[in-house]
PDB file of C-alpha atoms and ligand atoms in Angstrom:
ATOM      1  CA  MET A   1    -159.570 -76.316 -27.047  1.00  0.00           C
ATOM      2  CA  LEU A   2    -157.176 -76.632 -24.487  1.00  0.00           C
ATOM      3  CA  PRO A   3    -154.369 -75.257 -22.610  1.00  0.00           C
ATOM      4  CA  SER A   4    -151.432 -76.302 -23.817  1.00  0.00           C
ATOM      5  CA  PHE A   5    -149.623 -79.585 -23.608  1.00  0.00           C
ATOM      6  CA  GLU A   6    -147.511 -78.513 -21.011  1.00  0.00           C
ATOM      7  CA  THR A   7    -149.824 -77.176 -18.708  1.00  0.00           C
ATOM      8  CA  ALA A   8    -151.530 -79.703 -19.029  1.00  0.00           C
ATOM      9  CA  GLN A   9    -148.736 -82.056 -17.603  1.00  0.00           C
ATOM     10  CA  LYS A  10    -148.830 -80.383 -14.422  1.00  0.00           C
ATOM     11  CA  ILE A  11    -152.212 -80.090 -13.522  1.00  0.00           C
ATOM     12  CA  PHE A  12    -151.711 -84.040 -13.887  1.00  0.00           C
ATOM     13  CA  ALA A  13    -149.037 -83.909 -12.283  1.00  0.00           C
ATOM     14  CA  GLU A  14    -150.611 -82.604  -9.483  1.00  0.00           C
ATOM     15  CA  PHE A  15    -151.795 -85.930  -9.277  1.00  0.00           C
ATOM     16  CA  GLU A  16    -149.184 -87.841  -9.789  1.00  0.00           C
ATOM     17  CA  ILE A  17    -150.696 -89.087 -13.597  1.00  0.00           C
ATOM     18  CA  ASN A  18    -148.221 -88.893 -16.188  1.00  0.00           C
ATOM     19  CA  LEU A  19    -149.390 -87.702 -19.344  1.00  0.00           C
ATOM     20  CA  THR A  20    -147.662 -87.963 -22.621  1.00  0.00           C
ATOM     21  CA  GLU A  21    -148.529 -86.472 -25.780  1.00  0.00           C
ATOM     22  CA  THR A  22    -150.006 -89.237 -27.430  1.00  0.00           C
ATOM     23  CA  GLU A  23    -153.404 -89.147 -24.476  1.00  0.00           C
ATOM     24  CA  TYR A  24    -153.103 -85.437 -24.576  1.00  0.00           C
ATOM     25  CA  ALA A  25    -153.330 -85.681 -28.121  1.00  0.00           C
ATOM     26  CA  ALA A  26    -157.076 -87.771 -27.790  1.00  0.00           C
ATOM     27  CA  PHE A  27    -157.783 -85.227 -25.260  1.00  0.00           C
ATOM     28  CA  LEU A  28    -157.364 -82.353 -27.702  1.00  0.00           C
ATOM     29  CA  THR A  29    -159.212 -83.784 -30.678  1.00  0.00           C
ATOM     30  CA  TYR A  30    -161.485 -85.302 -28.012  1.00  0.00           C
ATOM     31  CA  ALA A  31    -162.611 -81.810 -26.639  1.00  0.00           C
ATOM     32  CA  GLU A  32    -162.697 -80.275 -29.739  1.00  0.00           C
ATOM     33  CA  PHE A  33    -165.261 -82.745 -31.537  1.00  0.00           C
ATOM     34  CA  MET A  34    -167.190 -82.435 -28.428  1.00  0.00           C
ATOM     35  CA  VAL A  35    -167.480 -78.986 -28.005  1.00  0.00           C
ATOM     36  CA  GLU A  36    -168.385 -79.035 -32.695  1.00  0.00           C
ATOM     37  CA  TYR A  37    -171.148 -81.464 -31.496  1.00  0.00           C
ATOM     38  CA  ASN A  38    -172.414 -79.221 -27.955  1.00  0.00           C
ATOM     39  CA  LYS A  39    -173.394 -77.117 -30.947  1.00  0.00           C
ATOM     40  CA  LYS A  40    -176.381 -78.770 -31.902  1.00  0.00           C
ATOM     41  CA  VAL A  41    -176.838 -81.208 -29.808  1.00  0.00           C
ATOM     42  CA  ASN A  42    -177.250 -80.169 -26.024  1.00  0.00           C
ATOM     43  CA  LEU A  43    -173.222 -82.761 -24.126  1.00  0.00           C
ATOM     44  CA  THR A  44    -171.940 -80.363 -21.283  1.00  0.00           C
ATOM     45  CA  ALA A  45    -172.616 -77.248 -19.798  1.00  0.00           C
ATOM     46  CA  ILE A  46    -168.491 -77.375 -19.190  1.00  0.00           C
ATOM     47  CA  THR A  47    -166.667 -75.732 -22.595  1.00  0.00           C
ATOM     48  CA  GLU A  48    -164.008 -73.598 -21.598  1.00  0.00           C
ATOM     49  CA  PRO A  49    -160.621 -75.169 -22.098  1.00  0.00           C
ATOM     50  CA  HIS A  50    -158.911 -74.928 -18.705  1.00  0.00           C
ATOM     51  CA  ASP A  51    -162.981 -76.561 -17.504  1.00  0.00           C
ATOM     52  CA  ILE A  52    -162.625 -79.509 -19.957  1.00  0.00           C
ATOM     53  CA  LEU A  53    -159.034 -80.200 -18.234  1.00  0.00           C
ATOM     54  CA  VAL A  54    -159.948 -80.637 -14.847  1.00  0.00           C
ATOM     55  CA  LYS A  55    -163.898 -81.160 -14.868  1.00  0.00           C
ATOM     56  CA  HIS A  56    -164.030 -83.271 -17.739  1.00  0.00           C
ATOM     57  CA  PHE A  57    -160.438 -85.279 -18.770  1.00  0.00           C
ATOM     58  CA  LEU A  58    -158.945 -85.094 -14.908  1.00  0.00           C
ATOM     59  CA  ASP A  59    -162.192 -85.529 -12.728  1.00  0.00           C
ATOM     60  CA  SER A  60    -162.230 -88.982 -15.364  1.00  0.00           C
ATOM     61  CA  VAL A  61    -159.226 -90.327 -14.890  1.00  0.00           C
ATOM     62  CA  ILE A  62    -158.597 -89.566 -10.674  1.00  0.00           C
ATOM     63  CA  PRO A  63    -160.608 -92.185  -9.375  1.00  0.00           C
ATOM     64  CA  LEU A  64    -158.858 -94.572 -11.115  1.00  0.00           C
ATOM     65  CA  THR A  65    -155.060 -93.806  -8.966  1.00  0.00           C
ATOM     66  CA  TYR A  66    -157.172 -94.953  -6.272  1.00  0.00           C
ATOM     67  CA  ILE A  67    -157.679 -98.558  -7.046  1.00  0.00           C
ATOM     68  CA  GLU A  68    -155.777-101.546  -8.290  1.00  0.00           C
ATOM     69  CA  PHE A  69    -156.574-102.995 -11.600  1.00  0.00           C
ATOM     70  CA  GLU A  70    -154.518-105.265 -14.470  1.00  0.00           C
ATOM     71  CA  PRO A  71    -154.587-105.091 -18.749  1.00  0.00           C
ATOM     72  CA  GLY A  72    -157.765-107.203 -20.061  1.00  0.00           C
ATOM     73  CA  PHE A  73    -159.935-105.927 -16.942  1.00  0.00           C
ATOM     74  CA  THR A  74    -163.526-104.965 -18.167  1.00  0.00           C
ATOM     75  CA  LEU A  75    -164.907-101.339 -16.811  1.00  0.00           C
ATOM     76  CA  LEU A  76    -168.656-100.448 -17.761  1.00  0.00           C
ATOM     77  CA  ASP A  77    -169.598 -97.029 -17.384  1.00  0.00           C
ATOM     78  CA  ILE A  78    -172.959 -95.922 -16.643  1.00  0.00           C
ATOM     79  CA  GLY A  79    -175.036 -93.231 -17.629  1.00  0.00           C
ATOM     80  CA  THR A  80    -172.270 -92.056 -19.438  1.00  0.00           C
ATOM     81  CA  GLY A  81    -173.408 -89.209 -21.721  1.00  0.00           C
ATOM     82  CA  ALA A  82    -170.155 -87.065 -23.478  1.00  0.00           C
ATOM     83  CA  GLY A  83    -167.729 -89.579 -22.080  1.00  0.00           C
ATOM     84  CA  PHE A  84    -167.267 -88.976 -18.911  1.00  0.00           C
ATOM     85  CA  PRO A  85    -165.043 -90.550 -16.992  1.00  0.00           C
ATOM     86  CA  GLY A  86    -165.332 -93.833 -19.115  1.00  0.00           C
ATOM     87  CA  VAL A  87    -163.609 -92.674 -22.122  1.00  0.00           C
ATOM     88  CA  PRO A  88    -160.485 -90.908 -20.517  1.00  0.00           C
ATOM     89  CA  MET A  89    -160.011 -93.507 -18.347  1.00  0.00           C
ATOM     90  CA  ALA A  90    -159.654 -95.833 -21.868  1.00  0.00           C
ATOM     91  CA  ILE A  91    -157.814 -92.793 -23.599  1.00  0.00           C
ATOM     92  CA  MET A  92    -154.858 -93.151 -20.388  1.00  0.00           C
ATOM     93  CA  HIS A  93    -155.695 -97.088 -19.879  1.00  0.00           C
ATOM     94  CA  PRO A  94    -156.566 -98.527 -23.737  1.00  0.00           C
ATOM     95  CA  GLU A  95    -155.110-101.998 -21.989  1.00  0.00           C
ATOM     96  CA  LEU A  96    -159.297-100.965 -20.913  1.00  0.00           C
ATOM     97  CA  SER A  97    -161.738-103.413 -22.455  1.00  0.00           C
ATOM     98  CA  LEU A  98    -164.686-100.146 -21.746  1.00  0.00           C
ATOM     99  CA  THR A  99    -168.520-100.382 -22.152  1.00  0.00           C
ATOM    100  CA  LEU A 100    -169.908 -97.023 -22.005  1.00  0.00           C
ATOM    101  CA  MET A 101    -173.997 -97.322 -21.131  1.00  0.00           C
ATOM    102  CA  ASP A 102    -176.615 -94.336 -21.915  1.00  0.00           C
ATOM    103  CA  ALA A 103    -179.751 -94.582 -22.631  1.00  0.00           C
ATOM    104  CA  ASN A 104    -180.272 -91.203 -24.233  1.00  0.00           C
ATOM    105  CA  GLY A 105    -179.402 -92.378 -28.720  1.00  0.00           C
ATOM    106  CA  LYS A 106    -178.842 -88.608 -29.310  1.00  0.00           C
ATOM    107  CA  LYS A 107    -175.577 -88.970 -26.874  1.00  0.00           C
ATOM    108  CA  ILE A 108    -174.654 -92.842 -28.406  1.00  0.00           C
ATOM    109  CA  THR A 109    -174.506 -91.469 -31.712  1.00  0.00           C
ATOM    110  CA  PHE A 110    -171.909 -88.714 -30.047  1.00  0.00           C
ATOM    111  CA  LEU A 111    -169.652 -91.692 -29.209  1.00  0.00           C
ATOM    112  CA  THR A 112    -169.810 -94.021 -31.619  1.00  0.00           C
ATOM    113  CA  GLU A 113    -168.318 -91.078 -33.304  1.00  0.00           C
ATOM    114  CA  LEU A 114    -166.375 -89.824 -31.111  1.00  0.00           C
ATOM    115  CA  CYS A 115    -163.996 -92.797 -30.954  1.00  0.00           C
ATOM    116  CA  GLU A 116    -164.022 -93.596 -33.741  1.00  0.00           C
ATOM    117  CA  LYS A 117    -162.498 -90.162 -33.899  1.00  0.00           C
ATOM    118  CA  LEU A 118    -160.571 -91.521 -31.066  1.00  0.00           C
ATOM    119  CA  ARG A 119    -159.672 -94.728 -33.135  1.00  0.00           C
ATOM    120  CA  ASP A 120    -157.198 -92.443 -35.166  1.00  0.00           C
ATOM    121  CA  THR A 121    -154.507 -91.771 -31.769  1.00  0.00           C
ATOM    122  CA  ILE A 122    -154.970 -94.230 -29.177  1.00  0.00           C
ATOM    123  CA  PRO A 123    -156.710 -97.518 -29.967  1.00  0.00           C
ATOM    124  CA  LEU A 124    -159.474 -98.423 -27.643  1.00  0.00           C
ATOM    125  CA  ASN A 125    -160.537-101.273 -26.727  1.00  0.00           C
ATOM    126  CA  VAL A 126    -164.801-100.038 -26.460  1.00  0.00           C
ATOM    127  CA  LYS A 127    -168.202-101.585 -26.815  1.00  0.00           C
ATOM    128  CA  ILE A 128    -171.766 -99.134 -26.623  1.00  0.00           C
ATOM    129  CA  VAL A 129    -174.502 -99.940 -25.874  1.00  0.00           C
ATOM    130  CA  LYS A 130    -177.694 -98.166 -26.233  1.00  0.00           C
ATOM    131  CA  GLY A 131    -180.069 -98.589 -22.615  1.00  0.00           C
ATOM    132  CA  ARG A 132    -181.084 -98.381 -19.085  1.00  0.00           C
ATOM    133  CA  ALA A 133    -179.573 -99.733 -16.474  1.00  0.00           C
ATOM    134  CA  GLU A 134    -181.903-101.054 -14.795  1.00  0.00           C
ATOM    135  CA  ASP A 135    -183.262-102.848 -18.295  1.00  0.00           C
ATOM    136  CA  CYS A 136    -179.745-103.947 -19.095  1.00  0.00           C
ATOM    137  CA  ALA A 137    -178.942-105.954 -16.407  1.00  0.00           C
ATOM    138  CA  ARG A 138    -180.308-109.361 -16.383  1.00  0.00           C
ATOM    139  CA  GLY A 139    -178.294-111.169 -19.669  1.00  0.00           C
ATOM    140  CA  GLU A 140    -174.611-111.058 -19.844  1.00  0.00           C
ATOM    141  CA  LEU A 141    -173.777-108.234 -18.997  1.00  0.00           C
ATOM    142  CA  ARG A 142    -174.238-108.422 -15.187  1.00  0.00           C
ATOM    143  CA  ALA A 143    -172.067-109.387 -13.396  1.00  0.00           C
ATOM    144  CA  ALA A 144    -169.655-109.377 -16.335  1.00  0.00           C
ATOM    145  CA  PHE A 145    -167.185-106.465 -14.548  1.00  0.00           C
ATOM    146  CA  ASP A 146    -165.257-105.668 -13.198  1.00  0.00           C
ATOM    147  CA  ILE A 147    -165.680-102.220 -12.605  1.00  0.00           C
ATOM    148  CA  VAL A 148    -167.840-100.314 -12.576  1.00  0.00           C
ATOM    149  CA  THR A 149    -168.251 -96.438 -12.726  1.00  0.00           C
ATOM    150  CA  ALA A 150    -170.961 -93.855 -13.570  1.00  0.00           C
ATOM    151  CA  ARG A 151    -171.020 -89.928 -12.509  1.00  0.00           C
ATOM    152  CA  ALA A 152    -173.569 -87.706 -12.477  1.00  0.00           C
ATOM    153  CA  VAL A 153    -175.995 -89.655 -13.509  1.00  0.00           C
ATOM    154  CA  ALA A 154    -178.264 -90.516 -10.021  1.00  0.00           C
ATOM    155  CA  PRO A 155    -177.919 -90.394  -6.261  1.00  0.00           C
ATOM    156  CA  LEU A 156    -175.976 -93.281  -4.443  1.00  0.00           C
ATOM    157  CA  SER A 157    -178.785 -95.141  -2.444  1.00  0.00           C
ATOM    158  CA  GLN A 158    -180.926 -94.989  -7.012  1.00  0.00           C
ATOM    159  CA  LEU A 159    -177.066 -95.269  -8.946  1.00  0.00           C
ATOM    160  CA  ALA A 160    -176.087 -98.286  -6.829  1.00  0.00           C
ATOM    161  CA  GLU A 161    -179.172-100.381  -7.818  1.00  0.00           C
ATOM    162  CA  TYR A 162    -178.347 -99.425 -11.388  1.00  0.00           C
ATOM    163  CA  ALA A 163    -174.469-100.136 -10.326  1.00  0.00           C
ATOM    164  CA  MET A 164    -174.067-103.446  -8.278  1.00  0.00           C
ATOM    165  CA  PRO A 165    -176.249-105.886 -10.776  1.00  0.00           C
ATOM    166  CA  TYR A 166    -173.143-105.441 -13.327  1.00  0.00           C
ATOM    167  CA  ALA A 167    -169.832-105.925 -11.646  1.00  0.00           C
ATOM    168  CA  LYS A 168    -168.424-109.349 -10.704  1.00  0.00           C
ATOM    169  CA  ILE A 169    -167.610-110.585  -7.201  1.00  0.00           C
ATOM    170  CA  GLY A 170    -164.787-108.837  -6.220  1.00  0.00           C
ATOM    171  CA  GLY A 171    -165.253-106.320  -8.754  1.00  0.00           C
ATOM    172  CA  THR A 172    -164.997-102.093  -7.372  1.00  0.00           C
ATOM    173  CA  PHE A 173    -168.400 -99.471  -8.552  1.00  0.00           C
ATOM    174  CA  LEU A 174    -167.243 -96.680  -8.183  1.00  0.00           C
ATOM    175  CA  ALA A 175    -169.241 -93.728  -7.462  1.00  0.00           C
ATOM    176  CA  LEU A 176    -167.709 -90.380  -8.394  1.00  0.00           C
ATOM    177  CA  LYS A 177    -169.830 -87.831  -6.645  1.00  0.00           C
ATOM    178  CA  GLY A 178    -169.428 -84.812  -5.006  1.00  0.00           C
ATOM    179  CA  ALA A 179    -169.133 -82.338  -1.775  1.00  0.00           C
ATOM    180  CA  SER A 180    -173.657 -82.418  -1.513  1.00  0.00           C
ATOM    181  CA  GLU A 181    -173.214 -86.695  -0.534  1.00  0.00           C
ATOM    182  CA  SER A 182    -172.608 -88.729   2.355  1.00  0.00           C
ATOM    183  CA  TYR A 183    -172.132 -92.071   1.902  1.00  0.00           C
ATOM    184  CA  GLU A 184    -175.013 -93.215   4.807  1.00  0.00           C
ATOM    185  CA  GLN A 185    -177.259 -92.213   2.613  1.00  0.00           C
ATOM    186  CA  GLY A 186    -176.390 -95.497   0.568  1.00  0.00           C
ATOM    187  CA  ALA A 187    -174.986 -97.527   3.002  1.00  0.00           C
ATOM    188  CA  ALA A 188    -178.315 -99.877   2.990  1.00  0.00           C
ATOM    189  CA  MET A 189    -179.399-100.254  -0.104  1.00  0.00           C
ATOM    190  CA  VAL A 190    -175.269-100.435  -1.103  1.00  0.00           C
ATOM    191  CA  GLU A 191    -174.975-103.829   1.586  1.00  0.00           C
ATOM    192  CA  GLU A 192    -178.672-104.466   0.160  1.00  0.00           C
ATOM    193  CA  LEU A 193    -177.100-105.668  -3.184  1.00  0.00           C
ATOM    194  CA  GLY A 194    -173.946-107.475  -2.391  1.00  0.00           C
ATOM    195  CA  GLY A 195    -171.566-103.752  -1.668  1.00  0.00           C
ATOM    196  CA  ASP A 196    -169.176-102.701   1.332  1.00  0.00           C
ATOM    197  CA  LEU A 197    -167.417 -99.416   0.885  1.00  0.00           C
ATOM    198  CA  ALA A 198    -164.176-100.869   0.896  1.00  0.00           C
ATOM    199  CA  ASP A 199    -162.079 -96.836   0.966  1.00  0.00           C
ATOM    200  CA  PHE A 200    -163.496 -93.896   1.314  1.00  0.00           C
ATOM    201  CA  VAL A 201    -161.229 -90.677  -0.527  1.00  0.00           C
ATOM    202  CA  GLU A 202    -162.361 -87.077  -0.508  1.00  0.00           C
ATOM    203  CA  TYR A 203    -159.507 -84.607  -2.454  1.00  0.00           C
ATOM    204  CA  ASN A 204    -160.141 -80.997  -4.647  1.00  0.00           C
ATOM    205  CA  LEU A 205    -160.053 -81.083  -7.585  1.00  0.00           C
ATOM    206  CA  SER A 206    -156.998 -78.696  -9.426  1.00  0.00           C
ATOM    207  CA  GLY A 207    -158.982 -74.809  -9.000  1.00  0.00           C
ATOM    208  CA  GLY A 208    -160.815 -75.801  -5.791  1.00  0.00           C
ATOM    209  CA  ASP A 209    -163.668 -78.592  -6.147  1.00  0.00           C
ATOM    210  CA  LEU A 210    -164.318 -81.227  -3.691  1.00  0.00           C
ATOM    211  CA  ARG A 211    -164.684 -84.320  -4.617  1.00  0.00           C
ATOM    212  CA  ARG A 212    -166.103 -87.357  -3.186  1.00  0.00           C
ATOM    213  CA  LEU A 213    -165.399 -91.772  -4.687  1.00  0.00           C
ATOM    214  CA  PHE A 214    -166.626 -94.158  -3.060  1.00  0.00           C
ATOM    215  CA  ILE A 215    -165.036 -96.837  -3.734  1.00  0.00           C
ATOM    216  CA  ILE A 216    -167.205 -99.796  -3.318  1.00  0.00           C
ATOM    217  CA  GLU A 217    -166.538-103.876  -3.132  1.00  0.00           C
ATOM    218  CA  LYS A 218    -168.812-106.019  -4.594  1.00  0.00           C
ATOM    219  CA  ILE A 219    -168.402-109.046  -1.576  1.00  0.00           C
ATOM    220  CA  ASP A 220    -171.254-111.016  -1.982  1.00  0.00           C
ATOM    221  CA  ILE A 221    -173.492-112.183  -5.370  1.00  0.00           C
ATOM    222  CA  THR A 222    -176.562-108.706  -5.811  1.00  0.00           C
ATOM    223  CA  PRO A 223    -179.975-110.411  -5.336  1.00  0.00           C
ATOM    224  CA  LYS A 224    -181.877-111.562  -8.381  1.00  0.00           C
ATOM    225  CA  LYS A 225    -185.201-109.040  -7.783  1.00  0.00           C
ATOM    226  CA  TYR A 226    -182.224-106.424  -8.723  1.00  0.00           C
ATOM    227  CA  PRO A 227    -182.577-103.890 -10.086  1.00  0.00           C
ATOM    228  CA  ARG A 228    -186.289-103.567  -9.913  1.00  0.00           C
ATOM    229  CA  SER A 229    -188.332-100.953 -12.258  1.00  0.00           C
ATOM    230  CA  ASN A 230    -187.597 -97.743 -12.572  1.00  0.00           C
ATOM    231  CA  ALA A 231    -190.055 -96.520 -10.765  1.00  0.00           C
ATOM    232  CA  GLN A 232    -189.309 -98.776  -7.730  1.00  0.00           C
ATOM    233  CA  ILE A 233    -185.411 -97.663  -7.899  1.00  0.00           C
ATOM    234  CA  THR A 234    -186.630 -94.413  -7.687  1.00  0.00           C
ATOM    235  CA  ALA A 235    -189.715 -94.192  -5.081  1.00  0.00           C
ATOM    236  CA  ARG A 236    -186.950 -93.646  -2.236  1.00  0.00           C
ATOM    237  CA  LYS A 237    -188.812 -96.606  -0.135  1.00  0.00           C
ATOM    238  CA  ALA A 238    -186.342 -98.541   2.012  1.00  0.00           C
ATOM    239  CA  PRO A 239    -185.454-102.340   0.321  1.00  0.00           C
ATOM    240  CA  ARG A 240    -187.899-104.976   0.838  1.00  0.00           C
ATOM    241  CA  ARG A 241    -186.012-107.791   2.501  1.00  0.00           C
TER     242      ARG A 241
HETATM  243  N1  SAH B   1    -171.445 -89.448 -16.937  1.00  0.00           N
HETATM  244  C1  SAH B   1    -171.688 -88.454 -17.791  1.00  0.00           C
HETATM  245  C2  SAH B   1    -173.355 -87.679 -17.806  1.00  0.00           C
HETATM  246  C3  SAH B   1    -173.960 -87.268 -16.310  1.00  0.00           C
HETATM  247  S1  SAH B   1    -175.638 -86.936 -17.014  1.00  0.00           S
HETATM  248  C4  SAH B   1    -170.883 -87.546 -16.788  1.00  0.00           C
HETATM  249  O1  SAH B   1    -170.580 -87.240 -15.894  1.00  0.00           O
HETATM  250  O2  SAH B   1    -170.699 -85.858 -17.970  1.00  0.00           O
HETATM  251  C5  SAH B   1    -176.096 -88.133 -16.764  1.00  0.00           C
HETATM  252  C6  SAH B   1    -176.194 -89.251 -18.332  1.00  0.00           C
HETATM  253  O3  SAH B   1    -176.731 -90.303 -17.658  1.00  0.00           O
HETATM  254  C7  SAH B   1    -177.566 -88.573 -18.973  1.00  0.00           C
HETATM  255  O4  SAH B   1    -176.555 -89.451 -20.397  1.00  0.00           O
HETATM  256  C8  SAH B   1    -178.663 -89.680 -18.501  1.00  0.00           C
HETATM  257  O5  SAH B   1    -179.246 -90.311 -20.428  1.00  0.00           O
HETATM  258  C9  SAH B   1    -177.963 -90.782 -18.312  1.00  0.00           C
HETATM  259  N2  SAH B   1    -178.906 -91.685 -17.739  1.00  0.00           N
HETATM  260  C10 SAH B   1    -179.433 -91.693 -16.818  1.00  0.00           C
HETATM  261  N3  SAH B   1    -180.315 -92.419 -15.508  1.00  0.00           N
HETATM  262  C11 SAH B   1    -179.810 -93.533 -16.322  1.00  0.00           C
HETATM  263  C12 SAH B   1    -180.128 -95.187 -16.415  1.00  0.00           C
HETATM  264  N4  SAH B   1    -181.278 -95.302 -15.354  1.00  0.00           N
HETATM  265  N5  SAH B   1    -179.339 -95.797 -17.349  1.00  0.00           N
HETATM  266  C13 SAH B   1    -178.642 -95.170 -18.443  1.00  0.00           C
HETATM  267  N6  SAH B   1    -178.968 -94.252 -18.698  1.00  0.00           N
HETATM  268  C14 SAH B   1    -179.179 -92.837 -17.415  1.00  0.00           C
END
């Protein structure tokens, strides 16, 4: 259900990521469980072993190679779906304190079962939250995370409003994007929410797909009126000051 350990090691090494046998074993468990579960619940269109390794696992773990973090850092993955990028990040860095968030109950059930299985191999430190990002940001989760991540959830201008309230000041929002988005599309909103583009990286995944990573630092508190309601967030209006 995955390319061999040696092949996987080589592919990860292209990005200077050292893959251990234990991590590989966890990824194997993950791939098998996800593909089996995918037969009854729609989790992913990517089911071919090499693609799972590259487009899900490798794609998820590359972003952390671009930032500095410490053991015990808290990481929130918004709209994690079948666990991307949060779960692969935690497989490679189980010392992170991971929170997975998704609005979809079926994905939450999958994630709960997945994390239970993975714990046989890796001591994951994970909490799972069912809810919409814009509905969960007013309580104890606000400004509680060192790192906030999201992949394939919404355009940057909306995604920033989901993500920024959760980041601590000095924390980082990692927006994992494809070739179709530029920072300019979300820049005004990111800044309004207290963010600043610290770095922008572009790379090709093994096999060629272009990826853009926006590394956004939270330099100021997010104004209390954010996040607004989902209807307002998706209305594409410029923020009112
Ligand atoms: N991040 C995963 C899943 C992407 S699909 C990946 O890259 O493979 C988008 C996921 O985001 C879905 O599971 C959906 O339920 C969730 N989602 C969309 N909007 C959301 C919101 N506002 N709050 C929480 N989850 C959301």
